[in-house]
Coordinates of C-alpha atoms (C1' of nucleotides) in Angstrom, one line a residue:
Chain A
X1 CA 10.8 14.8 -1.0
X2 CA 13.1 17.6 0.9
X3 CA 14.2 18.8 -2.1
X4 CA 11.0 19.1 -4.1
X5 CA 11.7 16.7 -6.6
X6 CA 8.8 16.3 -9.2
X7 CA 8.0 12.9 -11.4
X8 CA 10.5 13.1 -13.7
X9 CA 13.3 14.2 -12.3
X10 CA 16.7 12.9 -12.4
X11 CA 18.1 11.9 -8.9
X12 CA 21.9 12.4 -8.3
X13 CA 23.4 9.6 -10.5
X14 CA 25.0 6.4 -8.2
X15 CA 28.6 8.1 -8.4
X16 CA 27.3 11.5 -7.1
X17 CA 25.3 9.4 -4.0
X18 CA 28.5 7.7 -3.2
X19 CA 30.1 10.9 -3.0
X20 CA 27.9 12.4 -1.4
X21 CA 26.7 10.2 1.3
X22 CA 30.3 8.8 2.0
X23 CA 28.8 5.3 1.4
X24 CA 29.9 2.1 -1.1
X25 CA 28.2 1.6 -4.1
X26 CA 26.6 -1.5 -2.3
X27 CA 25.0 0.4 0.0
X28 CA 23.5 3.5 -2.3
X29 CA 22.1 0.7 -4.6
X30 CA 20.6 -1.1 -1.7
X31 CA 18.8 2.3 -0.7
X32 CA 17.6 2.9 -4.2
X33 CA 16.2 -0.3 -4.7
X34 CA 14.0 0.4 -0.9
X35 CA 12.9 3.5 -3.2
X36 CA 12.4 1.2 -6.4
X37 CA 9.9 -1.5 -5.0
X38 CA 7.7 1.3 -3.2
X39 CA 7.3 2.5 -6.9
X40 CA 9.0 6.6 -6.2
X41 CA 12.0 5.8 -8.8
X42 CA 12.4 4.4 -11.5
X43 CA 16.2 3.4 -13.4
X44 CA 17.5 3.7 -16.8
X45 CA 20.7 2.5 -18.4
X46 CA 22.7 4.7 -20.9
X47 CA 23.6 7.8 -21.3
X48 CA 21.2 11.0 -20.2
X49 CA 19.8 7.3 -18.4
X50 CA 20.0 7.4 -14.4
X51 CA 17.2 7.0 -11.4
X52 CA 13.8 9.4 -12.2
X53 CA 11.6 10.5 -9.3
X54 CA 8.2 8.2 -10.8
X55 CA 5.0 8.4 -9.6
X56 CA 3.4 5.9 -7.4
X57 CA 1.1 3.9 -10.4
X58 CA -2.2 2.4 -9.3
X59 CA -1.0 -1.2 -10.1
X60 CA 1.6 -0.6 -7.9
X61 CA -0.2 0.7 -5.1
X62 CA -2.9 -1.8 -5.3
X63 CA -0.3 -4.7 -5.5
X64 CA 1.5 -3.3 -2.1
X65 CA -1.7 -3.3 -0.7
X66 CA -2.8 -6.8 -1.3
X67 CA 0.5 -7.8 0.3
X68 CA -1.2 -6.6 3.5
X69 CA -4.3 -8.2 3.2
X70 CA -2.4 -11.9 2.0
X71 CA -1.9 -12.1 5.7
X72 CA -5.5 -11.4 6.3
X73 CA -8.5 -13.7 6.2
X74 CA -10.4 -11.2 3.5
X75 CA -13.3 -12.4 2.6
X76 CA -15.9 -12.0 -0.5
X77 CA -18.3 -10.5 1.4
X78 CA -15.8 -8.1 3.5
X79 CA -15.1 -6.8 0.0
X80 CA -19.0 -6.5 -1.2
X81 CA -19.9 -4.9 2.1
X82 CA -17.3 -1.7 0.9
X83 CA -18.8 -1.6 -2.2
X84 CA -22.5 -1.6 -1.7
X85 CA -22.0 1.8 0.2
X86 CA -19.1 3.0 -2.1
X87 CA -20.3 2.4 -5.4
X88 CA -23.7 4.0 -5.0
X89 CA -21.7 7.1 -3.5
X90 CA -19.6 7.1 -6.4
X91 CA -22.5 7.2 -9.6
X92 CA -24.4 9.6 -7.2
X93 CA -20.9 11.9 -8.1
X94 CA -21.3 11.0 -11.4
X95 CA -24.5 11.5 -12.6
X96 CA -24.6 14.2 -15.5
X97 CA -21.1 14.1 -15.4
X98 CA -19.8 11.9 -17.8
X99 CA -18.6 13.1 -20.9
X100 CA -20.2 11.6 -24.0
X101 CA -16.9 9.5 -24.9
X102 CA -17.0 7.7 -21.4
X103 CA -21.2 7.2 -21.8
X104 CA -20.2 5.7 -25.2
X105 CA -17.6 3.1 -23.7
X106 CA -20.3 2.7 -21.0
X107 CA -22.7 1.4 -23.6
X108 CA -19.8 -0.6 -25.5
X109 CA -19.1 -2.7 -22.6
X110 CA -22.2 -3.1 -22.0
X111 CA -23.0 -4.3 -25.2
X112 CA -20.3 -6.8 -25.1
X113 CA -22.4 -9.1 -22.8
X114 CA -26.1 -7.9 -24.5
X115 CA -26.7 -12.0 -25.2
X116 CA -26.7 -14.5 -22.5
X117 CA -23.9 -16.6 -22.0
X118 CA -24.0 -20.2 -23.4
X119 CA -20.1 -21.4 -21.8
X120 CA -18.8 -21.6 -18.5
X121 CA -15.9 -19.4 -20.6
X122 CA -18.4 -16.8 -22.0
X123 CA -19.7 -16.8 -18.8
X124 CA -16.3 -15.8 -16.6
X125 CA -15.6 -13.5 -19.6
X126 CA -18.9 -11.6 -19.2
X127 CA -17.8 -11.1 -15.3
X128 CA -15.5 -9.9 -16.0
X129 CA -16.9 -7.4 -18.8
X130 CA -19.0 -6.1 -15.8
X131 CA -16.4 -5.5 -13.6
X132 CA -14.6 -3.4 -16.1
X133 CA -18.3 -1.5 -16.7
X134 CA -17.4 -0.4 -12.6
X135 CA -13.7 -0.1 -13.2
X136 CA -14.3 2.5 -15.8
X137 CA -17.0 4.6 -13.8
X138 CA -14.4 4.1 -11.1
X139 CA -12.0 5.7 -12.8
X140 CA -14.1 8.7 -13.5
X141 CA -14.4 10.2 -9.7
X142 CA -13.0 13.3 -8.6
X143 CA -12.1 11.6 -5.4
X144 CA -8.8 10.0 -5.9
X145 CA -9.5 8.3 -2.8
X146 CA -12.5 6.4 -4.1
X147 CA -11.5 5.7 -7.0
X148 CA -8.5 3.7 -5.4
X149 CA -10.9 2.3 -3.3
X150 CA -13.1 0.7 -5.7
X151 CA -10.4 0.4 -8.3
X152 CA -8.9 -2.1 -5.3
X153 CA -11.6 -4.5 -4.8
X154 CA -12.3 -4.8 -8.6
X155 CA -8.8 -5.9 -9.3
X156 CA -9.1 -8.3 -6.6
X157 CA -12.2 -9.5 -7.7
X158 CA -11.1 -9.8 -11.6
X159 CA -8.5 -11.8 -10.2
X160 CA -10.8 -14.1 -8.6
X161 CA -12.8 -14.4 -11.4
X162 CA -9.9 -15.1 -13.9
X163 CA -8.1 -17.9 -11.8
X164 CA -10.6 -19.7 -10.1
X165 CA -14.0 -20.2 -11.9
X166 CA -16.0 -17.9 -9.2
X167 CA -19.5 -17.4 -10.5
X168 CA -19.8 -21.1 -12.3
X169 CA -23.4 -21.5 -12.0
X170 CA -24.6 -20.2 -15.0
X171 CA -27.7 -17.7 -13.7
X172 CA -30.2 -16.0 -16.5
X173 CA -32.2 -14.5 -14.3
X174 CA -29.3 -12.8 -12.5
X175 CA -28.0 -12.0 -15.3
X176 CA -31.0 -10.3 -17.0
X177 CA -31.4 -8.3 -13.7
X178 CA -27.8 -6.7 -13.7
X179 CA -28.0 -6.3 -17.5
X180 CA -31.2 -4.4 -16.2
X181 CA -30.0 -2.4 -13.6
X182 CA -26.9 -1.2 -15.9
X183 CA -29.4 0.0 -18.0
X184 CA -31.0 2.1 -16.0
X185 CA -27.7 3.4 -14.6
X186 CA -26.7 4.9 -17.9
X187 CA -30.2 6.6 -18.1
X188 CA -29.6 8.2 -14.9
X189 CA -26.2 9.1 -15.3
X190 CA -27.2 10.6 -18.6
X191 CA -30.1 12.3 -17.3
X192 CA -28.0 13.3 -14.2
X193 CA -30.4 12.0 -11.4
X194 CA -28.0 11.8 -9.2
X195 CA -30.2 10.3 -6.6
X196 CA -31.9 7.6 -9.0
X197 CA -28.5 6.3 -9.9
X198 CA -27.5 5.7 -6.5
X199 CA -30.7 3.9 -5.8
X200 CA -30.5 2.0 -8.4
X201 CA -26.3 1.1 -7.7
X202 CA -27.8 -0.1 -4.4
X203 CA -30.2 -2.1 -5.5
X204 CA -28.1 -3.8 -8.0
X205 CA -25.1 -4.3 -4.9
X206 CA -27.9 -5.3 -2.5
X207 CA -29.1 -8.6 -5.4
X208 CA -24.9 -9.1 -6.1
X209 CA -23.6 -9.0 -2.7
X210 CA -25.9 -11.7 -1.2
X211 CA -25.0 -14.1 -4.0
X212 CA -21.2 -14.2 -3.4
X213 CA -22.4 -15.0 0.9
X214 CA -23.2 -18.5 -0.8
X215 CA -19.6 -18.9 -2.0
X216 CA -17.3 -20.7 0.6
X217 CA -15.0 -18.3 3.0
X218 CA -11.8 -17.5 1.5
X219 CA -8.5 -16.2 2.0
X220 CA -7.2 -14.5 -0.7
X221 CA -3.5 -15.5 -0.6
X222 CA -3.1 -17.9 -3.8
X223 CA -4.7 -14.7 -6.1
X224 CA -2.4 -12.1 -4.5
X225 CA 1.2 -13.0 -5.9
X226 CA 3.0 -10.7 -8.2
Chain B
X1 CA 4.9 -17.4 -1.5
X2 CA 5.1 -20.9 -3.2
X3 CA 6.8 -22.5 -1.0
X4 CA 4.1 -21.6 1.4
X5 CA 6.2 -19.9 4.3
X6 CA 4.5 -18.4 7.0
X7 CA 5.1 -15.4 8.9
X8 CA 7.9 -16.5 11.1
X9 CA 9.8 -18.6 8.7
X10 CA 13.4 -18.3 7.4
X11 CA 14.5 -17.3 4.3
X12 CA 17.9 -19.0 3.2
X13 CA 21.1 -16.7 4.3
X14 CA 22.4 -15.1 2.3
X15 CA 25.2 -17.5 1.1
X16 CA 22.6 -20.2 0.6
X17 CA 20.6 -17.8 -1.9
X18 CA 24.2 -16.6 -3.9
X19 CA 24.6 -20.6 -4.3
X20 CA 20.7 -21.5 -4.9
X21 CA 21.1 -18.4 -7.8
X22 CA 23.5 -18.3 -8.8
X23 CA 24.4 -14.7 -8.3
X24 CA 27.1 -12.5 -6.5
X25 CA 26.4 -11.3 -3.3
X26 CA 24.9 -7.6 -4.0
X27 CA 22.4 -9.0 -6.4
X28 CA 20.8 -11.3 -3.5
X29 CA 20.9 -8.6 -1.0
X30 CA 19.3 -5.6 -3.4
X31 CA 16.3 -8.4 -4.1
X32 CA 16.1 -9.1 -0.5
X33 CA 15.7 -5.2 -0.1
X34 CA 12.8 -5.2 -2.5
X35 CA 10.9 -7.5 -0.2
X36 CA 12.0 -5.7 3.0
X37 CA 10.6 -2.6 1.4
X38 CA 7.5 -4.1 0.8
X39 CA 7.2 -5.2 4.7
X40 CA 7.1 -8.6 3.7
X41 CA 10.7 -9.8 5.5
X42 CA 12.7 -8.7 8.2
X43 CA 16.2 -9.2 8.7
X44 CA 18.6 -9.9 11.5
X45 CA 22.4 -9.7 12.3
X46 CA 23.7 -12.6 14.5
X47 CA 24.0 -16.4 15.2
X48 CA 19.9 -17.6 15.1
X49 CA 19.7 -14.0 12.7
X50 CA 19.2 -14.2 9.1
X51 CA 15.9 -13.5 6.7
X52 CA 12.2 -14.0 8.2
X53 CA 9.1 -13.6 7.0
X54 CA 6.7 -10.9 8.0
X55 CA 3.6 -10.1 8.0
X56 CA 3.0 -7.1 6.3
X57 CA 2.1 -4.4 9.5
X58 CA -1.1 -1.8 8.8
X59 CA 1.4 0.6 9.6
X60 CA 3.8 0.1 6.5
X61 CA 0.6 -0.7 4.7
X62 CA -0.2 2.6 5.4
X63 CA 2.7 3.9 4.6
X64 CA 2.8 2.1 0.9
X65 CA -0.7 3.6 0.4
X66 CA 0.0 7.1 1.3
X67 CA 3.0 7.1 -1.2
X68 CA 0.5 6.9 -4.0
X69 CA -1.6 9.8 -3.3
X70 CA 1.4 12.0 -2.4
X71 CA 1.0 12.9 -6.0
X72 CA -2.8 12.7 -6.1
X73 CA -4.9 16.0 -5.3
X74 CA -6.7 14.6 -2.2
X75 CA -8.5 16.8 -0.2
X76 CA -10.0 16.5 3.5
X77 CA -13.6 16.5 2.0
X78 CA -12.3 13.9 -0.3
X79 CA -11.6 12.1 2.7
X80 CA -14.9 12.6 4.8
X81 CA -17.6 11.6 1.6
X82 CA -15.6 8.2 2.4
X83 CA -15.6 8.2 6.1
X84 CA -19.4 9.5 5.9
X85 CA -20.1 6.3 4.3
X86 CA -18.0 3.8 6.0
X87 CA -18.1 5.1 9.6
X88 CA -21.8 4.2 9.5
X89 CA -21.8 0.6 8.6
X90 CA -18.4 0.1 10.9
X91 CA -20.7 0.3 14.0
X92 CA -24.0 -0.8 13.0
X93 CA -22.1 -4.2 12.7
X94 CA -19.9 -3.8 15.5
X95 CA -23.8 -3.1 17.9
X96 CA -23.6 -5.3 20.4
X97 CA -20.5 -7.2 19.5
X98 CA -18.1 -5.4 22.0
X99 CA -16.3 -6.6 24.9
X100 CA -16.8 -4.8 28.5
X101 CA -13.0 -3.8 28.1
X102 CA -13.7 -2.3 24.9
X103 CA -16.4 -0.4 26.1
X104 CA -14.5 0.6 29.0
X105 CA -11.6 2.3 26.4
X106 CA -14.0 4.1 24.6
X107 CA -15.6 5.6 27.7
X108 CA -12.2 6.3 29.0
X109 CA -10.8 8.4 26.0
X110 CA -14.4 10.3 25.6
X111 CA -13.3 11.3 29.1
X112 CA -10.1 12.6 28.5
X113 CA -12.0 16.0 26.6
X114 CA -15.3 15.8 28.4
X115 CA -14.7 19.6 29.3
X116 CA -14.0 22.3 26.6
X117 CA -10.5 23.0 25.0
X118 CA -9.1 26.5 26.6
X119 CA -6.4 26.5 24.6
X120 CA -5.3 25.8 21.0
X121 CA -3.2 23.1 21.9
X122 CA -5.5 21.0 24.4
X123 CA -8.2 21.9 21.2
X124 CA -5.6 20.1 19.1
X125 CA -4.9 17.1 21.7
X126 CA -8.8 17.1 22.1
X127 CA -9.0 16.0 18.0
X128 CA -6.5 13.4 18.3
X129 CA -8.5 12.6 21.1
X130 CA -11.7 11.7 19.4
X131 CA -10.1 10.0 16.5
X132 CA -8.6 7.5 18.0
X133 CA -12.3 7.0 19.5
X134 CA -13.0 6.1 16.0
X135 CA -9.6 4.2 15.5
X136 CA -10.4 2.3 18.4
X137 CA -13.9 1.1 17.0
X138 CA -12.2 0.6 13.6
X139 CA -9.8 -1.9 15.1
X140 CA -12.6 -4.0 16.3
X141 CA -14.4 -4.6 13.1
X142 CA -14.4 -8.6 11.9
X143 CA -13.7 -7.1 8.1
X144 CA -9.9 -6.6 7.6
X145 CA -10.6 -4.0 4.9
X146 CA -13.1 -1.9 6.4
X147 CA -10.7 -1.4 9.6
X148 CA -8.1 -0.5 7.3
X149 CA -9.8 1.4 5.3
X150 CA -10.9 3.5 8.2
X151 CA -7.6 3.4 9.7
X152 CA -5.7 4.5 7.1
X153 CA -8.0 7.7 7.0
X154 CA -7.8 8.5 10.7
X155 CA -4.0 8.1 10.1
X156 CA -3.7 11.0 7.7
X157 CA -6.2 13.6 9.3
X158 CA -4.5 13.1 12.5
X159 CA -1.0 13.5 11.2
X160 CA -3.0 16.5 9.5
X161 CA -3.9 17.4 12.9
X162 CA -1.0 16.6 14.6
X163 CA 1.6 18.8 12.1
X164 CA -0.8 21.7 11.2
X165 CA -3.6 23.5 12.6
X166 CA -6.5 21.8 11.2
X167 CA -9.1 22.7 13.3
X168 CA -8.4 26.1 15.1
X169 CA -11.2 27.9 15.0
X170 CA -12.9 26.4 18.5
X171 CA -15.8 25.9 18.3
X172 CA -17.5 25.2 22.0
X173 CA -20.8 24.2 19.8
X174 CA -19.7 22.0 17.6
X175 CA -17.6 20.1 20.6
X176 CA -20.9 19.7 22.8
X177 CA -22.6 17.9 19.6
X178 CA -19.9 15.9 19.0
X179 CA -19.6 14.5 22.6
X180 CA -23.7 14.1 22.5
X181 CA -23.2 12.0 19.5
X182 CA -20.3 9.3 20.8
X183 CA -22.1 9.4 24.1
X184 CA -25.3 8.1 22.5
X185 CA -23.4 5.9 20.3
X186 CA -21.7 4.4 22.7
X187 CA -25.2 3.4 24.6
X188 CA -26.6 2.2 21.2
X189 CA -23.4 0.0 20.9
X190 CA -23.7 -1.4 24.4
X191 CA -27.6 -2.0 23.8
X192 CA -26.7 -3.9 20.4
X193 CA -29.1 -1.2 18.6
X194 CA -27.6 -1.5 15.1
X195 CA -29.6 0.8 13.4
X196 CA -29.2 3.2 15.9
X197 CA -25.7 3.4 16.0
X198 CA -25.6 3.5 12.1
X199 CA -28.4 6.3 12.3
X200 CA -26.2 8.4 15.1
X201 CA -23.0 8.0 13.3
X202 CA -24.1 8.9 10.1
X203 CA -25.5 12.3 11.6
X204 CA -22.4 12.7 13.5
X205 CA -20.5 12.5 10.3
X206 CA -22.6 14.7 8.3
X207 CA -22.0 17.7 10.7
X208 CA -18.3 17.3 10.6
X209 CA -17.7 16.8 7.2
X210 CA -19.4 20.0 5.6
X211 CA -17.2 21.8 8.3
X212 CA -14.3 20.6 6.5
X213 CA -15.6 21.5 3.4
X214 CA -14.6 25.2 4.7
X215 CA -10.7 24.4 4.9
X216 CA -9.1 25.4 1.7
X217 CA -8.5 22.7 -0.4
X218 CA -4.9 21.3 -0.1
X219 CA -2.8 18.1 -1.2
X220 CA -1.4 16.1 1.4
X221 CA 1.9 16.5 0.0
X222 CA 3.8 18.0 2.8
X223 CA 2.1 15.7 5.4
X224 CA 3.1 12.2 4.1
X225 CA 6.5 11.6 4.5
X226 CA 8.1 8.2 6.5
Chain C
dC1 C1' 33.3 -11.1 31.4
dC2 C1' 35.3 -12.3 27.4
dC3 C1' 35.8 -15.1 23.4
dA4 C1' 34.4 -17.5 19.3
dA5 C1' 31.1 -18.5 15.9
dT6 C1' 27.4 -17.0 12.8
dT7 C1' 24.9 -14.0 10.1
dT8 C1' 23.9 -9.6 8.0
dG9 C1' 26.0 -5.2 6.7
dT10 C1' 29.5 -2.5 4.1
dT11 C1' 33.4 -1.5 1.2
dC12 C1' 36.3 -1.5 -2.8
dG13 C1' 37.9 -2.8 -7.3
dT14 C1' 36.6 -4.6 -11.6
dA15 C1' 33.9 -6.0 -15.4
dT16 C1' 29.7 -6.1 -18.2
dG17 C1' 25.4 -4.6 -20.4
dT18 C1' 23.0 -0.8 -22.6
dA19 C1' 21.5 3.3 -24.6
dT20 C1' 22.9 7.9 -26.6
dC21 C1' 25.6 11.0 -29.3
Chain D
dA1 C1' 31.4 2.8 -36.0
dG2 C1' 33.1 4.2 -31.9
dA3 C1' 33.3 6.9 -27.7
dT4 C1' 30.8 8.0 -23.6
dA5 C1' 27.8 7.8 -19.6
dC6 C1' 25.1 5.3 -17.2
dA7 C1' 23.1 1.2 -14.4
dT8 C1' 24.0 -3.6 -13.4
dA9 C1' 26.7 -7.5 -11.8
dC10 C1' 30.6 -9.9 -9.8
dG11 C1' 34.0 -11.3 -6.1
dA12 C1' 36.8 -10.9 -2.3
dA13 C1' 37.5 -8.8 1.9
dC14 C1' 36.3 -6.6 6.2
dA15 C1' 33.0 -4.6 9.8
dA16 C1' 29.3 -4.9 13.0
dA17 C1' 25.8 -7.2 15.6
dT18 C1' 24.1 -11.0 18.2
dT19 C1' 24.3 -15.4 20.4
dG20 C1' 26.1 -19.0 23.2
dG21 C1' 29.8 -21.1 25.6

DNA sequence: CCCAATTTGTTCGTATGTATC
DNA sequence: AGATACATACGAACAAATTGG
């Protein structure tokens, strides 16, 4: 960081830090490997190879992160309270903002889960679908910060939904309701009404979130292991 | 993680792993560095010393975190459309829920700047000031991710606050509303009025955050560094 | 107060794997 | 195909820190 090193950028290779730091090889490798796991570097064999400044990736982040909360008793609910007031936020951003290649993955995922499912496996698969429907409008904010945020909890909740079989009892009503509000999300967004889109994002986290308060209190420590 | 230990619990030494391995010495000790990095172990020298595991602190959580968006463009206002959202529901759950010595700290540090800032400095000391008011409400929340969340934002505006001079204009206005609105929250708190407290905060955030808007827009590059 | 045992921390020399020219 | 420049791994020894006798 001192000396301005960008992503990319070759850091002194481990001969040069021995010499220059007046410490074993041991000990350089030891402090490049602290640098390593927070994600900043990255090594390479071979010639023109050596450690590159990286930049911190989002899996990584997020993965660092759930370390923290493995120690915590996080529930479903803790995580649905954050998004009912941080996804609205974030398609009230978006609204006539999306460029007609994102609208158009929009509609594909949505799409993907038009039909009701008919297995516990299409089921968890559709869940999954929808979480990726946020992910990607996610992934469209400005705010770095938010997108993180929500980027976070829909990792965690993927997870969920992938290893243990979450959202079991088959629901059609539920299900025609979100397929619902998703539909009138893309209208809005398309339109740009930025303030029916977050109405209708609240509405649509206000039906979700109660559902998973049914689920048993969790911790979240056999899902977080890399 | 699956072998279950618990915060507290011994890792083999380091002889024990090299054996258990298979592998020279280095190679244990540069693994054991990527969990150390990660917060997740601690080590000590001595008779009784050895590996343990730790739980992960908020602090080096923080830490992690702030490593990713030292190459993301986040900007203060970036930060306040979160806090404007979050700050809200924090204390419309946390209505009635505190203890008397909770209640007491909060009145104590809204004391420390009930009269105006003369100088640049005490205006400076008088920021830190309020935001650990909110840090301090933060830390009583019942969801793990909503206090970190929060914390983890009042960590980098006051190390914003702390290492530049955020807020130097003084403003003698703009202090008076703010200690109106923490001195009515904290009577809607003690009274268990939830929807006042969310009401109060909410307007307390919207008059701070489009003052922010005025600061130039600037990464956080310089700020975050451990 | 000092000594001895235990455990991590550090050093050095050497060898191996890997990618590039 | 072979030389070169890297990181990676190994092994033996020594140093430093902590604890208990």
């Amino acid at each position: 960081m001192r000396e301005g090193l960008q992503p990319g950028d070759r850091l002194p290779s481990e001969p040069e830090l021995i010499e220059r730091f007046g410490m074993a090889k041991g000990t350089i490798r030891e402090a490049l490997r602290l640098l390593d796991a927070q994600g900043l570097v990255k090594s390479r064999t071979g010639p023109g190879g050596g450690t590159f400044v990286h930049e911190v990736s989002q899996q990584r982040a997020e993965a660092l992160l759930a370390n923290y909360f493995y120690f915590k008793d996080l529930t479903i609910s803790d995580i649905y309270q954050i998004r009912r007031v941080l996804e609205p936020e974030l398609v009230a951003d978006l609204a006539g903002a999306l460029s007609p290649r994102v609208m158009e993955e929009l509609r594909d995922i949505l799409a993907s889960y038009s039909d009701p499912a008919t297995t516990d496996e299409e089921e968890r698969d559709q869940h999954v679908a929808t979480l990726q429907f946020h992910k990607l409008l996610a992934d469209q904010s400005a705010n770095p910060l938010l997108s993180f945020l929500i980027g976070f909890m829909l990792t965690i909740l993927t997870d969920i939904t992938v290893y243990r079989k979450l959202y079991t009892p088959i629901n059609r009503d539920l299900w025609a309701r979100g397929l619902d509000y998703q539909t009138r999300l893309l209208d809005a967004l398309e339109t740009g009404d930025s303030g029916a889109a977050r109405a209708i994002m609240k509405a649509h986290m206000q039906t979700a979130g109660p559902l998973m308060e049914g689920q048993e209190a969790f911790s979240l420590k056999r899902f977080l292991s890399h």
